[in-house]
Amino acid sequence: MPIKRAVLIAIAALFLLSVTVINPERLSSRMEEAIGWKPLSETVTNVSDPDVFDVVQRLSADDLRAHIEALSTHPSRVTGYPGAAAAARYIEDQFRQIGLQDITSEHFELPVPMDKGAHLRLPSGQHYALHALWPNGVRTSTLPSGGIDGHLIDAGRGTLAELDGQQVTGSIALMAFGSGNNYVEVRALGARAIIFYDDGRVTRGEAAEKFLQVPVDIPRFWMASEEAQALRSQIENGRTQVHLEARMDWEQATARNIYAILPGLDEDMPRGQRQQVQKWKDQVLVVQAHYDAMSVVPALAPGAESASGIATLLETARLLKEHGTRYTVLFLATPGHFQGLAGINDFLARHARKSTYFRERIAEDAEIDFRLFIGLDLSSHSEQVASFAMGTFYNSNWGNNDYLKNLMAPYSQHFADYSAEVFSNADRYIDAVAPVKRIWKNYMPVRLALDSEAAVFVGKEAISLVTPNQLRPLADTPLDRIEFMDFDGLQEQARTVAALLLKAAADPEFFNDTKLSLRDWGHSLEGYIYWFDRDVNFAVPKAPVADADRKSTRLNSSHQIISYA
């Protein structure tokens, strides 16, 4: 009995110790681990609008990938190249499959540098394909008829140390792409042409260094990396003579905008603070994305990242068609984004001008008096989306416009509220229109020309949904391919965009009823084109250019049209 009693006292003491000295929660956890038991866990997503949340969950990374695979399958989607035309056909077909109404195509022309082909030939007769780089100003990399000859040199990254001891004069220089603008010095030392290859440092920043804004004659080309390495090996084995031929011409390419309508309700809106009765269907929301791509090598512009916005637009249109809208939504796909925002400028010139002068020249049945323009400019390597009222196309000095910010701030606040209502993650949407203790450019580390800027320029309210804080390192290069994309990140962005638009399309208080308004800054300019031929007149251009755009060029709206004679 004494032993049994002692054991009972010891057990009681241990239990008392477990709740007084030892943390009972920790003891319980250790006991659970010892016997291999784990409590059931359940992930709970707290949302105040589960209906919209459930709808956008149907938007998947696989859907986005399918669109981008279709859009980036061609070698180039630069406006004017076959890939851009194929993309237009794909988008038009998608609009039909979704069930949108009044699908419309509108054609316009713009100058594009068209690569007509280039190659390098060895004395053995072996050919290597080359592709011309983007022109310096208007000067393309076209070589003289019959081509040029020279000896190959391996210029590396074009430093003086790498060039030391080499005969640069009369050479064809192989150069690593990650060489900044050192090619200018190599050309100045006498190289006849520059051939770049992928050295693992192909980035958007390096691409921007490879063409100039002035028409300097520096023939520049891109060669596949494996072929460049083969030529470098030949250089090591001795002097190698090569022959180059190349042609790139400026041509007037035909491009087309495509838009389609998702009609709103033919019902009166709640009166609220409005001074007159309005119908839902008469309030038009434009959702836009460009479908073209850009590359420092125009013939090699797959533009996978650049297709993120249009892929998201297509999936958002599908969900809005299935879920329904109260407002009328116009979905707009434009080309020419990288040629001075040509596509959106053409659309605005035809349909939506604030200026009385231009509005009077728009046919009544062509006018589209939209309330808000929302542009999509996305890339994949993030889960966040931000709203911007300003970009850097018309605002090259990254300036602030407080008037525009105050006008557009209610929309960005609506989006913040919608995001909070639909998602539990408060970080997935950023207000970069009127951010707290920061300014918009803090969220835009690289220059981005936004199509919404063109709408603002002609006096229309406009905003863009953009992937913030991204360098987009492979954009505008031949390496902007689908295998480098993050579709999980793009899926979350697309779901956010879709949720914001689903909420906006049903919110009677969404549009900004204010006395503030924007001015239409677009003008019209007509003129004639003359050669500055000093044999005709030493001081004044007086030699007319025959048939140069019918001897006149017109600058409408905010178009940038340069005529090349």
PDB file of C-alpha atoms in Angstrom, residues 192-367:
ATOM      1  CA  ARG A 192      32.004  47.930 -91.429  1.00  0.00           C
ATOM      2  CA  ALA A 193      29.178  46.169 -89.539  1.00  0.00           C
ATOM      3  CA  ILE A 194      28.371  44.846 -86.070  1.00  0.00           C
ATOM      4  CA  ILE A 195      26.885  41.394 -85.395  1.00  0.00           C
ATOM      5  CA  PHE A 196      25.478  40.864 -81.884  1.00  0.00           C
ATOM      6  CA  TYR A 197      24.912  37.523 -80.203  1.00  0.00           C
ATOM      7  CA  ASP A 198      23.319  36.404 -76.943  1.00  0.00           C
ATOM      8  CA  ASP A 199      25.979  36.383 -74.222  1.00  0.00           C
ATOM      9  CA  GLY A 200      23.528  35.820 -71.375  1.00  0.00           C
ATOM     10  CA  ARG A 201      23.041  39.546 -70.854  1.00  0.00           C
ATOM     11  CA  VAL A 202      20.153  40.223 -73.216  1.00  0.00           C
ATOM     12  CA  THR A 203      17.901  42.643 -71.344  1.00  0.00           C
ATOM     13  CA  ARG A 204      15.540  45.477 -72.072  1.00  0.00           C
ATOM     14  CA  GLY A 205      18.131  47.942 -70.819  1.00  0.00           C
ATOM     15  CA  GLU A 206      20.819  46.559 -73.124  1.00  0.00           C
ATOM     16  CA  ALA A 207      18.365  46.557 -76.038  1.00  0.00           C
ATOM     17  CA  ALA A 208      17.701  50.264 -75.539  1.00  0.00           C
ATOM     18  CA  GLU A 209      21.440  50.919 -75.988  1.00  0.00           C
ATOM     19  CA  LYS A 210      21.530  49.240 -79.397  1.00  0.00           C
ATOM     20  CA  PHE A 211      19.796  51.927 -81.449  1.00  0.00           C
ATOM     21  CA  LEU A 212      20.120  55.689 -81.564  1.00  0.00           C
ATOM     22  CA  GLN A 213      17.627  58.507 -82.055  1.00  0.00           C
ATOM     23  CA  VAL A 214      19.748  60.042 -84.808  1.00  0.00           C
ATOM     24  CA  PRO A 215      20.196  58.531 -88.306  1.00  0.00           C
ATOM     25  CA  VAL A 216      23.764  57.268 -87.877  1.00  0.00           C
ATOM     26  CA  ASP A 217      24.930  54.689 -90.426  1.00  0.00           C
ATOM     27  CA  ILE A 218      25.910  51.726 -88.259  1.00  0.00           C
ATOM     28  CA  PRO A 219      24.795  48.400 -89.790  1.00  0.00           C
ATOM     29  CA  ARG A 220      23.807  46.202 -86.819  1.00  0.00           C
ATOM     30  CA  PHE A 221      22.563  42.628 -86.838  1.00  0.00           C
ATOM     31  CA  TRP A 222      21.519  39.767 -84.568  1.00  0.00           C
ATOM     32  CA  MET A 223      22.841  36.224 -84.968  1.00  0.00           C
ATOM     33  CA  ALA A 224      21.818  33.046 -83.160  1.00  0.00           C
ATOM     34  CA  SER A 225      24.160  32.338 -80.252  1.00  0.00           C
ATOM     35  CA  GLU A 226      25.252  28.862 -81.358  1.00  0.00           C
ATOM     36  CA  GLU A 227      26.147  30.135 -84.832  1.00  0.00           C
ATOM     37  CA  ALA A 228      28.070  33.055 -83.376  1.00  0.00           C
ATOM     38  CA  GLN A 229      30.076  30.650 -81.223  1.00  0.00           C
ATOM     39  CA  ALA A 230      30.940  28.636 -84.339  1.00  0.00           C
ATOM     40  CA  LEU A 231      32.244  31.797 -86.015  1.00  0.00           C
ATOM     41  CA  ARG A 232      34.232  32.762 -82.938  1.00  0.00           C
ATOM     42  CA  SER A 233      35.940  29.372 -83.117  1.00  0.00           C
ATOM     43  CA  GLN A 234      36.875  30.047 -86.742  1.00  0.00           C
ATOM     44  CA  ILE A 235      38.362  33.401 -85.751  1.00  0.00           C
ATOM     45  CA  GLU A 236      40.600  31.614 -83.223  1.00  0.00           C
ATOM     46  CA  ASN A 237      41.855  29.357 -86.007  1.00  0.00           C
ATOM     47  CA  GLY A 238      42.919  32.251 -88.241  1.00  0.00           C
ATOM     48  CA  ARG A 239      41.728  35.218 -90.320  1.00  0.00           C
ATOM     49  CA  THR A 240      38.274  34.646 -91.816  1.00  0.00           C
ATOM     50  CA  GLN A 241      36.843  36.679 -94.674  1.00  0.00           C
ATOM     51  CA  VAL A 242      33.035  36.977 -94.858  1.00  0.00           C
ATOM     52  CA  HIS A 243      30.424  38.545 -97.102  1.00  0.00           C
ATOM     53  CA  LEU A 244      27.272  40.277 -95.786  1.00  0.00           C
ATOM     54  CA  GLU A 245      24.043  41.209 -97.537  1.00  0.00           C
ATOM     55  CA  ALA A 246      21.034  42.830 -95.875  1.00  0.00           C
ATOM     56  CA  ARG A 247      17.978  44.941 -96.598  1.00  0.00           C
ATOM     57  CA  MET A 248      15.448  46.617 -94.346  1.00  0.00           C
ATOM     58  CA  ASP A 249      12.875  49.040 -95.783  1.00  0.00           C
ATOM     59  CA  TRP A 250      10.414  51.458 -94.243  1.00  0.00           C
ATOM     60  CA  GLU A 251       6.970  50.494 -95.525  1.00  0.00           C
ATOM     61  CA  GLN A 252       3.441  51.716 -94.949  1.00  0.00           C
ATOM     62  CA  ALA A 253       1.943  48.757 -93.102  1.00  0.00           C
ATOM     63  CA  THR A 254      -1.781  48.208 -92.647  1.00  0.00           C
ATOM     64  CA  ALA A 255      -2.866  47.631 -89.062  1.00  0.00           C
ATOM     65  CA  ARG A 256      -6.295  47.239 -87.541  1.00  0.00           C
ATOM     66  CA  ASN A 257      -8.079  48.007 -84.308  1.00  0.00           C
ATOM     67  CA  ILE A 258     -10.676  45.468 -83.210  1.00  0.00           C
ATOM     68  CA  TYR A 259     -13.463  46.219 -80.772  1.00  0.00           C
ATOM     69  CA  ALA A 260     -16.657  44.551 -79.639  1.00  0.00           C
ATOM     70  CA  ILE A 261     -19.572  45.414 -77.373  1.00  0.00           C
ATOM     71  CA  LEU A 262     -21.056  43.808 -74.291  1.00  0.00           C
ATOM     72  CA  PRO A 263     -24.328  45.773 -74.002  1.00  0.00           C
ATOM     73  CA  GLY A 264     -25.628  47.039 -70.708  1.00  0.00           C
ATOM     74  CA  LEU A 265     -29.124  46.951 -69.251  1.00  0.00           C
ATOM     75  CA  ASP A 266     -31.895  48.848 -70.967  1.00  0.00           C
ATOM     76  CA  GLU A 267     -33.141  50.056 -67.582  1.00  0.00           C
ATOM     77  CA  ASP A 268     -33.075  53.304 -65.627  1.00  0.00           C
ATOM     78  CA  MET A 269     -30.252  53.674 -63.135  1.00  0.00           C
ATOM     79  CA  PRO A 270     -31.042  54.628 -59.535  1.00  0.00           C
ATOM     80  CA  ARG A 271     -31.544  58.415 -59.510  1.00  0.00           C
ATOM     81  CA  GLY A 272     -29.290  59.066 -56.505  1.00  0.00           C
ATOM     82  CA  GLN A 273     -27.585  62.452 -56.803  1.00  0.00           C
ATOM     83  CA  ARG A 274     -27.973  62.560 -60.583  1.00  0.00           C
ATOM     84  CA  GLN A 275     -29.784  65.535 -62.043  1.00  0.00           C
ATOM     85  CA  GLN A 276     -31.498  63.453 -64.715  1.00  0.00           C
ATOM     86  CA  VAL A 277     -32.536  59.881 -65.336  1.00  0.00           C
ATOM     87  CA  GLN A 278     -29.843  57.768 -67.034  1.00  0.00           C
ATOM     88  CA  LYS A 279     -29.958  54.303 -68.509  1.00  0.00           C
ATOM     89  CA  TRP A 280     -27.324  51.738 -67.637  1.00  0.00           C
ATOM     90  CA  LYS A 281     -26.633  50.893 -71.275  1.00  0.00           C
ATOM     91  CA  ASP A 282     -25.824  54.517 -72.155  1.00  0.00           C
ATOM     92  CA  GLN A 283     -22.876  54.607 -69.751  1.00  0.00           C
ATOM     93  CA  VAL A 284     -19.917  53.126 -71.670  1.00  0.00           C
ATOM     94  CA  LEU A 285     -16.774  51.692 -70.125  1.00  0.00           C
ATOM     95  CA  VAL A 286     -13.841  51.000 -72.494  1.00  0.00           C
ATOM     96  CA  VAL A 287     -11.441  48.197 -71.543  1.00  0.00           C
ATOM     97  CA  GLN A 288      -8.361  48.143 -73.783  1.00  0.00           C
ATOM     98  CA  ALA A 289      -5.082  46.294 -74.309  1.00  0.00           C
ATOM     99  CA  HIS A 290      -2.567  46.380 -77.153  1.00  0.00           C
ATOM    100  CA  TYR A 291      -1.870  43.133 -78.972  1.00  0.00           C
ATOM    101  CA  ASP A 292       1.366  43.970 -80.792  1.00  0.00           C
ATOM    102  CA  ALA A 293       4.917  43.427 -79.571  1.00  0.00           C
ATOM    103  CA  MET A 294       8.288  45.121 -79.883  1.00  0.00           C
ATOM    104  CA  SER A 295      11.893  44.001 -80.110  1.00  0.00           C
ATOM    105  CA  VAL A 296      15.246  45.590 -80.849  1.00  0.00           C
ATOM    106  CA  VAL A 297      15.277  42.916 -83.574  1.00  0.00           C
ATOM    107  CA  PRO A 298      11.950  43.588 -85.357  1.00  0.00           C
ATOM    108  CA  ALA A 299      11.850  40.206 -87.125  1.00  0.00           C
ATOM    109  CA  LEU A 300      12.271  38.419 -83.768  1.00  0.00           C
ATOM    110  CA  ALA A 301       9.583  39.785 -81.457  1.00  0.00           C
ATOM    111  CA  PRO A 302       7.543  36.902 -79.977  1.00  0.00           C
ATOM    112  CA  GLY A 303       6.298  39.280 -77.264  1.00  0.00           C
ATOM    113  CA  ALA A 304       5.081  36.734 -74.703  1.00  0.00           C
ATOM    114  CA  GLU A 305       5.143  39.153 -71.753  1.00  0.00           C
ATOM    115  CA  SER A 306       3.662  41.847 -73.981  1.00  0.00           C
ATOM    116  CA  ALA A 307       0.645  39.594 -74.535  1.00  0.00           C
ATOM    117  CA  SER A 308      -0.226  39.515 -70.816  1.00  0.00           C
ATOM    118  CA  GLY A 309      -2.623  42.443 -71.087  1.00  0.00           C
ATOM    119  CA  ILE A 310      -4.586  41.218 -74.097  1.00  0.00           C
ATOM    120  CA  ALA A 311      -4.800  37.674 -72.655  1.00  0.00           C
ATOM    121  CA  THR A 312      -6.258  39.142 -69.460  1.00  0.00           C
ATOM    122  CA  LEU A 313      -8.697  41.257 -71.470  1.00  0.00           C
ATOM    123  CA  LEU A 314     -10.004  38.160 -73.294  1.00  0.00           C
ATOM    124  CA  GLU A 315     -10.556  36.235 -70.066  1.00  0.00           C
ATOM    125  CA  THR A 316     -12.174  39.234 -68.383  1.00  0.00           C
ATOM    126  CA  ALA A 317     -14.532  39.604 -71.348  1.00  0.00           C
ATOM    127  CA  ARG A 318     -15.480  35.944 -71.050  1.00  0.00           C
ATOM    128  CA  LEU A 319     -16.278  36.252 -67.332  1.00  0.00           C
ATOM    129  CA  LEU A 320     -18.229  39.475 -67.794  1.00  0.00           C
ATOM    130  CA  LYS A 321     -20.272  37.862 -70.561  1.00  0.00           C
ATOM    131  CA  GLU A 322     -21.063  34.901 -68.301  1.00  0.00           C
ATOM    132  CA  HIS A 323     -21.667  36.915 -65.136  1.00  0.00           C
ATOM    133  CA  GLY A 324     -23.395  39.895 -66.726  1.00  0.00           C
ATOM    134  CA  THR A 325     -22.908  43.658 -66.701  1.00  0.00           C
ATOM    135  CA  ARG A 326     -25.122  46.637 -66.067  1.00  0.00           C
ATOM    136  CA  TYR A 327     -23.013  49.195 -67.919  1.00  0.00           C
ATOM    137  CA  THR A 328     -22.107  48.789 -71.581  1.00  0.00           C
ATOM    138  CA  VAL A 329     -18.519  47.563 -71.890  1.00  0.00           C
ATOM    139  CA  LEU A 330     -16.503  48.072 -75.078  1.00  0.00           C
ATOM    140  CA  PHE A 331     -13.501  45.735 -75.370  1.00  0.00           C
ATOM    141  CA  LEU A 332     -10.784  47.244 -77.545  1.00  0.00           C
ATOM    142  CA  ALA A 333      -7.634  45.560 -78.917  1.00  0.00           C
ATOM    143  CA  THR A 334      -5.128  47.882 -80.590  1.00  0.00           C
ATOM    144  CA  PRO A 335      -1.839  47.533 -82.517  1.00  0.00           C
ATOM    145  CA  GLY A 336       0.824  50.200 -83.026  1.00  0.00           C
ATOM    146  CA  HIS A 337       1.402  50.633 -79.303  1.00  0.00           C
ATOM    147  CA  PHE A 338       5.147  50.819 -79.877  1.00  0.00           C
ATOM    148  CA  GLN A 339       4.784  53.208 -82.814  1.00  0.00           C
ATOM    149  CA  GLY A 340       3.615  56.267 -80.918  1.00  0.00           C
ATOM    150  CA  LEU A 341       0.456  54.666 -79.459  1.00  0.00           C
ATOM    151  CA  ALA A 342      -0.837  54.627 -83.033  1.00  0.00           C
ATOM    152  CA  GLY A 343      -3.720  52.214 -82.486  1.00  0.00           C
ATOM    153  CA  ILE A 344      -5.409  53.996 -79.611  1.00  0.00           C
ATOM    154  CA  ASN A 345      -4.810  57.370 -81.286  1.00  0.00           C
ATOM    155  CA  ASP A 346      -6.583  56.148 -84.406  1.00  0.00           C
ATOM    156  CA  PHE A 347      -9.535  54.910 -82.342  1.00  0.00           C
ATOM    157  CA  LEU A 348      -9.826  58.217 -80.505  1.00  0.00           C
ATOM    158  CA  ALA A 349      -9.593  60.248 -83.715  1.00  0.00           C
ATOM    159  CA  ARG A 350     -12.472  58.256 -85.220  1.00  0.00           C
ATOM    160  CA  HIS A 351     -14.760  58.015 -82.200  1.00  0.00           C
ATOM    161  CA  ALA A 352     -14.018  60.084 -79.126  1.00  0.00           C
ATOM    162  CA  ARG A 353     -12.719  63.626 -79.133  1.00  0.00           C
ATOM    163  CA  LYS A 354     -13.440  66.296 -76.555  1.00  0.00           C
ATOM    164  CA  SER A 355     -12.607  69.198 -78.870  1.00  0.00           C
ATOM    165  CA  THR A 356     -15.616  70.709 -80.628  1.00  0.00           C
ATOM    166  CA  TYR A 357     -13.558  71.080 -83.803  1.00  0.00           C
ATOM    167  CA  PHE A 358     -12.872  67.340 -84.017  1.00  0.00           C
ATOM    168  CA  ARG A 359     -16.227  66.180 -82.648  1.00  0.00           C
ATOM    169  CA  GLU A 360     -18.007  67.995 -85.460  1.00  0.00           C
ATOM    170  CA  ARG A 361     -15.944  65.931 -87.912  1.00  0.00           C
ATOM    171  CA  ILE A 362     -16.963  62.595 -86.387  1.00  0.00           C
ATOM    172  CA  ALA A 363     -20.080  61.073 -87.908  1.00  0.00           C
ATOM    173  CA  GLU A 364     -22.931  60.873 -85.433  1.00  0.00           C
ATOM    174  CA  ASP A 365     -23.213  57.098 -85.722  1.00  0.00           C
ATOM    175  CA  ALA A 366     -19.419  56.745 -85.194  1.00  0.00           C
ATOM    176  CA  GLU A 367     -19.167  58.725 -81.965  1.00  0.00           C
TER     177      GLU A 367
END
